[in-house]
CSV table of C-alpha atoms and ligand atoms in Angstrom, one decimal:
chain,number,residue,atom,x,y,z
A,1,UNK,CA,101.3,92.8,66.4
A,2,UNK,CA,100.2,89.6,68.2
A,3,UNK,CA,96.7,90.1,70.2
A,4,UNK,CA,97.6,90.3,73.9
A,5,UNK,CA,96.3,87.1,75.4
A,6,UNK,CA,95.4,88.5,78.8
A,7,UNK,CA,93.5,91.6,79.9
A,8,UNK,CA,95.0,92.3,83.3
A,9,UNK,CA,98.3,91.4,85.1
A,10,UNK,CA,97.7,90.5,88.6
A,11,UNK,CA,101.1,89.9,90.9
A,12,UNK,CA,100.4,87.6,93.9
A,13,UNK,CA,102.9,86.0,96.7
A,14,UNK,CA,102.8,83.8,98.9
A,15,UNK,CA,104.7,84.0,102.3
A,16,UNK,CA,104.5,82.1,105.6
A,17,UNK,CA,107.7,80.2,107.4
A,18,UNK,CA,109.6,77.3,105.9
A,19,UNK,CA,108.1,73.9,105.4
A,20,UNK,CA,104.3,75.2,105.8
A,21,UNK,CA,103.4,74.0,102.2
A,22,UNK,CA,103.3,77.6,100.1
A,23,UNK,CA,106.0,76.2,96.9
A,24,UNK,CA,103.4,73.0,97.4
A,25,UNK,CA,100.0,75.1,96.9
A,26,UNK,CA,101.2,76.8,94.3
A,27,UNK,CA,102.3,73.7,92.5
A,28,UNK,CA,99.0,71.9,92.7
A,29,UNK,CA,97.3,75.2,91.7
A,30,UNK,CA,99.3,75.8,88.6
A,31,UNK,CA,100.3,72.1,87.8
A,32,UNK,CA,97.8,70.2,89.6
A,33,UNK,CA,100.1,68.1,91.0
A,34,UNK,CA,102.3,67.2,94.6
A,35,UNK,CA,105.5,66.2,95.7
A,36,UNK,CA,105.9,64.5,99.2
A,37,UNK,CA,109.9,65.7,99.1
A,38,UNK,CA,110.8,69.0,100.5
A,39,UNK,CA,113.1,71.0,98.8
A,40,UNK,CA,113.0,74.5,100.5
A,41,UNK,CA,112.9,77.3,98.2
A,42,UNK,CA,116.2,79.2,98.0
A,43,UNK,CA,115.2,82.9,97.9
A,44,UNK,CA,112.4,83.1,95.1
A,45,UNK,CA,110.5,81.6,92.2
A,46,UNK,CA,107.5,82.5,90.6
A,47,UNK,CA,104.8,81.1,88.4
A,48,UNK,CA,102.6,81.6,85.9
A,49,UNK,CA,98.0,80.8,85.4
A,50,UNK,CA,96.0,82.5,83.0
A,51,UNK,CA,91.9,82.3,85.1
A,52,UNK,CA,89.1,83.6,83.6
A,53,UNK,CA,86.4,85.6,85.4
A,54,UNK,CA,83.9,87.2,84.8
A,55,UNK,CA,84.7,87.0,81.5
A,56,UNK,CA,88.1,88.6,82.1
A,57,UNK,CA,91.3,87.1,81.0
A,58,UNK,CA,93.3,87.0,83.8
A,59,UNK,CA,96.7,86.2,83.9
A,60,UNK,CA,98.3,85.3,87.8
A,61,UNK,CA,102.2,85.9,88.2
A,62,UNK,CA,102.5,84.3,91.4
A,63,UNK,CA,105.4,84.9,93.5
A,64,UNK,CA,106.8,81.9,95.7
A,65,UNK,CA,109.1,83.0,98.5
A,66,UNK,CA,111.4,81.7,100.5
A,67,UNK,CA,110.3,81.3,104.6
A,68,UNK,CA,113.8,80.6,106.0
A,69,UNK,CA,114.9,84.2,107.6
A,70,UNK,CA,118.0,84.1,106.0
A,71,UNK,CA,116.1,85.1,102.6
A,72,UNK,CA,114.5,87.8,104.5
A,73,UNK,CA,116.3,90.8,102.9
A,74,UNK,CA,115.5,89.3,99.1
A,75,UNK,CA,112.0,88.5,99.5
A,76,UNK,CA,110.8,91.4,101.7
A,77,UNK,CA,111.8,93.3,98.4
A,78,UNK,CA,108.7,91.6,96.6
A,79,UNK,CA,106.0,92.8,99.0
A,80,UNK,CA,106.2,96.2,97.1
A,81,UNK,CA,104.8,94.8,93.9
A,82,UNK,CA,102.2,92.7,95.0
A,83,UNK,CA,98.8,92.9,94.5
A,84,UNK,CA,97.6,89.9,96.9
A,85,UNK,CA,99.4,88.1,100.0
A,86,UNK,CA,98.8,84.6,100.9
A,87,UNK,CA,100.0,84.3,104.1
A,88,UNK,CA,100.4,80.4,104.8
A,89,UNK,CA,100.8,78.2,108.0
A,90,UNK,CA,100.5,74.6,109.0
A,91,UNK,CA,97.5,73.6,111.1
A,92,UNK,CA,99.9,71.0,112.2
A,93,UNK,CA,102.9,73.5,113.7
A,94,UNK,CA,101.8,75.5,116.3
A,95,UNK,CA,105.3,78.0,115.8
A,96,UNK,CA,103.9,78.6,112.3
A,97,UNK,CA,100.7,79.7,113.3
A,98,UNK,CA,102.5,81.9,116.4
A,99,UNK,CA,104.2,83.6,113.9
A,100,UNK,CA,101.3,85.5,112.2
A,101,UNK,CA,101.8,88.4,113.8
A,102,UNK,CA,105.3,88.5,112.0
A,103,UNK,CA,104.1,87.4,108.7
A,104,UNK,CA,101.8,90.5,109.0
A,105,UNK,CA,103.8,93.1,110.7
A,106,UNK,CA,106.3,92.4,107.4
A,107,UNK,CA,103.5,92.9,105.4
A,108,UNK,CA,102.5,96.3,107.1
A,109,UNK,CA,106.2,97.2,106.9
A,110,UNK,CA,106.9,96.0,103.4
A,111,UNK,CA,103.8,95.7,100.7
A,112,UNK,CA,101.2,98.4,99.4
A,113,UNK,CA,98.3,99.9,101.7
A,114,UNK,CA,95.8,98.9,99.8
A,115,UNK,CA,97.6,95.1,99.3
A,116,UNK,CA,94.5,92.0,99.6
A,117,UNK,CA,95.4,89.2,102.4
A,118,UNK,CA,94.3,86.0,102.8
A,119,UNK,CA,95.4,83.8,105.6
A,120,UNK,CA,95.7,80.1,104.8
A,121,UNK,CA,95.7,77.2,107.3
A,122,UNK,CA,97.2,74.3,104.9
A,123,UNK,CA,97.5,70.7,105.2
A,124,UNK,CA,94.1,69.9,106.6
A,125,UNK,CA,94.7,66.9,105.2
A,126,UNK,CA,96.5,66.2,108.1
A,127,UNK,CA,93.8,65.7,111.1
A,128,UNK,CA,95.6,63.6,113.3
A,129,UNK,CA,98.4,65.9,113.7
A,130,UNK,CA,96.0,69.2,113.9
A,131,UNK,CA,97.5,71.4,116.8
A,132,UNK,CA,96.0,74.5,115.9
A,133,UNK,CA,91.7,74.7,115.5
A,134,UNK,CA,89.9,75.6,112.4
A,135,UNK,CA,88.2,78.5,115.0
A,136,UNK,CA,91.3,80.0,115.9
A,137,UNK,CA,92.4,80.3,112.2
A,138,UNK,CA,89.1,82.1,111.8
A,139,UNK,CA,89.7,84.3,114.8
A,140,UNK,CA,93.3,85.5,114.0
A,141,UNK,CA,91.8,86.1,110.2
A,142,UNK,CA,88.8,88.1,111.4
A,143,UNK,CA,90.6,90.2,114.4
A,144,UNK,CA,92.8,91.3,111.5
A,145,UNK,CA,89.9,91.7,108.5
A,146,UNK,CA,91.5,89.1,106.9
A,147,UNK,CA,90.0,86.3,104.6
A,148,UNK,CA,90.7,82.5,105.8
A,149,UNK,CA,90.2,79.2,104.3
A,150,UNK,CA,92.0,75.8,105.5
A,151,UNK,CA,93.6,74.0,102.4
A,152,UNK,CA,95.4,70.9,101.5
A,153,UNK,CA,98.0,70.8,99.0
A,154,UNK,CA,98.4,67.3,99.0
A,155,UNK,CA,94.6,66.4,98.7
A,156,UNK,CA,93.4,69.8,96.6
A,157,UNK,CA,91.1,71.2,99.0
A,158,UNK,CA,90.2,74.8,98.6
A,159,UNK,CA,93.6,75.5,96.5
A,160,UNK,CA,92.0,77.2,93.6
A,161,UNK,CA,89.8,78.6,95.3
A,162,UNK,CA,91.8,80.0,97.3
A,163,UNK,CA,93.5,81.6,94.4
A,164,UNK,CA,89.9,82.7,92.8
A,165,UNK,CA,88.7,84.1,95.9
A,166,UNK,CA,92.0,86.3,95.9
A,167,UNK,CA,91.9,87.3,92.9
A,168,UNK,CA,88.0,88.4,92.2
A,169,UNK,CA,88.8,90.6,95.7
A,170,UNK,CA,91.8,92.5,93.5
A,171,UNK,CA,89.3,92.5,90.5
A,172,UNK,CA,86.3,94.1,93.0
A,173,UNK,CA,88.6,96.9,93.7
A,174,UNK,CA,90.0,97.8,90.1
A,175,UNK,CA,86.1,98.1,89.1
A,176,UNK,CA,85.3,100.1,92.1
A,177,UNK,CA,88.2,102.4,90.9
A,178,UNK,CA,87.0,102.3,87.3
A,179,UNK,CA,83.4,102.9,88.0
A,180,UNK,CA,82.6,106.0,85.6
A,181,UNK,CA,82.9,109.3,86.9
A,182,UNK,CA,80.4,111.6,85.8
A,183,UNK,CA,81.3,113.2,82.8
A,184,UNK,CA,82.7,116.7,83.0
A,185,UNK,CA,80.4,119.9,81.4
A,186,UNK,CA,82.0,120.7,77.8
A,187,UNK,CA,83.9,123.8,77.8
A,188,UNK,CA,82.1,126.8,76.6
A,189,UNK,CA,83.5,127.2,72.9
A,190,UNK,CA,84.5,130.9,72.3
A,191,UNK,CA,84.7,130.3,68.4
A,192,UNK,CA,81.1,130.0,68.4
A,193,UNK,CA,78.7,132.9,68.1
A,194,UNK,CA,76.2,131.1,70.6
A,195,UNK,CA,76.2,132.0,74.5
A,196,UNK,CA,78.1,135.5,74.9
A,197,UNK,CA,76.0,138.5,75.8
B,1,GTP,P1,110.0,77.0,102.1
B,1,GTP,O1,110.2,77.0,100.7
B,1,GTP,O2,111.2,76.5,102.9
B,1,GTP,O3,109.6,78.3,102.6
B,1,GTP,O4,108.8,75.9,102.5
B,1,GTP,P2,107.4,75.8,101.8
B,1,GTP,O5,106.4,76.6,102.6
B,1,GTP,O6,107.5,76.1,100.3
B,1,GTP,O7,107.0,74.2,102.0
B,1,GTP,P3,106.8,73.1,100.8
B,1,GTP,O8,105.7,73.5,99.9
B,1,GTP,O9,108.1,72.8,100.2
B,1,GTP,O10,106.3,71.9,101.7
B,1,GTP,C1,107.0,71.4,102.8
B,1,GTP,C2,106.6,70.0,103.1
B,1,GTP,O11,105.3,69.9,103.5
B,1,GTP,C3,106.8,69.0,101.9
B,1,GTP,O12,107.4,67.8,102.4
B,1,GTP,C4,105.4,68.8,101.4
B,1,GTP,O13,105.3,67.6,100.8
B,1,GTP,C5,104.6,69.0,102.7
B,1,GTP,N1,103.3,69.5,102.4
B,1,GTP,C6,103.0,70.6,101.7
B,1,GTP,N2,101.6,70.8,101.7
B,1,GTP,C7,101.1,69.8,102.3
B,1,GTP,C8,99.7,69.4,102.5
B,1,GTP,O14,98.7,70.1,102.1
B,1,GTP,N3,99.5,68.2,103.2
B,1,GTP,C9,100.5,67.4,103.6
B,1,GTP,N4,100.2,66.3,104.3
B,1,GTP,N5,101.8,67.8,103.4
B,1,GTP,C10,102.1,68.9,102.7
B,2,MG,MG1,109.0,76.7,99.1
């Protein structure tokens, strides 16, 4: 049988409205590259990046979904599965960043509990045409105990980490759930002439 070449699965998406950049991050994250065309994503796609850490093999099946609401029904149906949300706007589009509070009321409706956010503020690349503040990306992330980073696509800032930061969150948890329980006292064997008075 061929050796598996990972040691854990972990499913990510990436959500946010139409145009913000998330088929773009995902791109440069899995092949470090950009394109200045926009071709909206119809529905869903996905991806796939092995990362090591902490000397983990870790392969990322990232989900890429749709932000026009008329895909609403077919990606809403990928919340369920994920492990990690990215939840994207443009620090440029002051509707995208409005609609935050949708992004996460879909999440709170859709995905697990227990799901890990992050909230990214992407093309930061883009200064000129900043509407919305590095602070009040950090505001809306902390109100909602939610991680934040700005990113660019386009110029590769804070993409991976992004992804890293994301993942070793998911990672904390499954070792917090794996931490050893103490072990449980061996049954009393009645076979044995030891112990019965
Ligand atoms: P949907 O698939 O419709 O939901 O959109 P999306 O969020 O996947 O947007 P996409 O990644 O296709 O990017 C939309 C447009 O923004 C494209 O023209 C990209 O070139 C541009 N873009 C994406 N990221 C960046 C960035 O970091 N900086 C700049 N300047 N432009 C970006
Ligand atoms: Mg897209």
């Amino acid at each position: 049988m061929a050796k598996k070449s990972y040691d854990l699965l972990f499913k990510l998406l990436l959500i946010g409205d139409s145009g913000v950049g998330k088929t773009c991050i995902l791109f440069r994250f899995s092949d470090d590259a950009f394109n200045t065309t926009f071709i909206s994503t119809i529905g869903i796609d996905f991806k796939i990046k092995t990362i090591e850490l902490r000397g983990k093999k870790i392969k990322l099946q990232i989900w890429d979904t749709a932000g026009q609401e008329r895909f609403h029904t077919i990606t809403t149906s990928y919340y369920r599965g994920a492990m990690g949300i990215m939840l994207v706007y443009d620090i440029t589009n002051s509707k995208s960043f409005d609609n935050i509070a949708k992004w996460l009321r879909n999440i709170q409706e859709h995905a697990n509990e227990d799901v890990e956010k992050m909230i990214l503020g992407n093309k930061c690349d883009m200064e000129d045409k900043r509407v919305i503040t590095k602070e009040r990306g950090e505001s809306i992330a902390r109100e909602n105990g939610i991680r934040f980073l700005e990113t660019s696509a386009k110029t590769n800032v804070n993409i991976e980490k992004a992804f890293i930061d994301l993942s070793e969150s998911i990672l904390d948890k499954k070792v917090d759930i794996q931490e050893p329980r103490p072990l449980p006292e061996p049954a009393p064997n009645p076979g044995t002439k030891c112990c019965t008075n």
